[in-house]
Amino acid sequence: MVPRNHRLLDPGLIPATLWSRELDLLLIPPSLATSYELLIDRCHLRELSESRDANNPPVGGLSQAEADKHFAQAFDGSAPRMELALLDPNGVVTHCSDALIGSLAGGKLCLTDAPCGAGAATFAILATIAELRAQGVFPRQPLEVLMIGAELSDPARVHAASMLKELRASLEAQAIFVEKNFCVGT
């Protein structure tokens, strides 16, 4: 058992590419932010992504319009919630952070995300670990990930598959290899 005052990821080691200490602000991993913006533009959703209504947040749905709205307006809010649990820069959920980091150090892992939507939670975890490796915080131990994403919405599953396609090279550069299995949840 890890002593309470010892963390697997010392918050002082979180790189500026993921956490601004000065602003007390979490940053989406660069590879994830770049992939998201490429897909938003490719799908012609930039204007929709910039027209959020705090009083009427998207909830997703089966239609293309509902999935697009959720992807455009909620992905970049969902991803940081998972990243925050992983990095825990303020020491609020240390046990959760340690458990996630221990599971993601290397070897084989199955990540189940249901409902996965466009995969924000899973991709935030993987892109954050890749960035920590790229910045020399963690070693590049091979990590084989089976991603099981259950989602009723066909368009949301397409967004998730497209996101993985965009992220794959940056993940593999950090010895993170992902096999996907997107299925219809019931």
Phi, psi and omega in degrees: 000136180284129177303148185302328182272000179250133180243149175292329175237103176295124181305333178293344179267354180293122184290157180297344177286347181241338186211125174263107180295320182299320182263355186052052189229128176280139179243136177295137179309137183308318181295323180288318179298317179296314180297317179299312180296321177300316181289322177302315180289318180299324181270005179058046182245010183301311181299318178296322180293336181264005183243043179294148176235107183302335180275351182218066183290149181289147179242001182082187180160181185280333185282161177300316181298317180293318179293319178298316181297316179296316178298314184290327188248350184237339183304311184283001170258326180287318183302313181295333177298319178289320179299321180297318178295325181288312184278320180044059185296337181258008175068037182269322182233056185304316182296321178296312179302311180298319180296315179296311183296319177300322180288334186260008184293326182165173181097217182240142184212141173249121176253121178252126183232109182217123352284139187274340184055230179269010174087020185306313184295309181297315182290330176295316178300308185293317180292327178292314177299318178299319180292321177298323176291316181299328181271005176079012179284319178240150176286160179271074174275133179306132178233115177260122185242127169261114179262115176254112180246114178260128183202131178288328186278115176303313180299324178294319178296324177295317177300318180296315179296321178294321179296316178298319179300319179291323184278337191309313183297318180290327177290313182295330176298338179251022177064033175249116185244123187244128170252129184256150172217093178267129182225163179279119177283156179237000000 
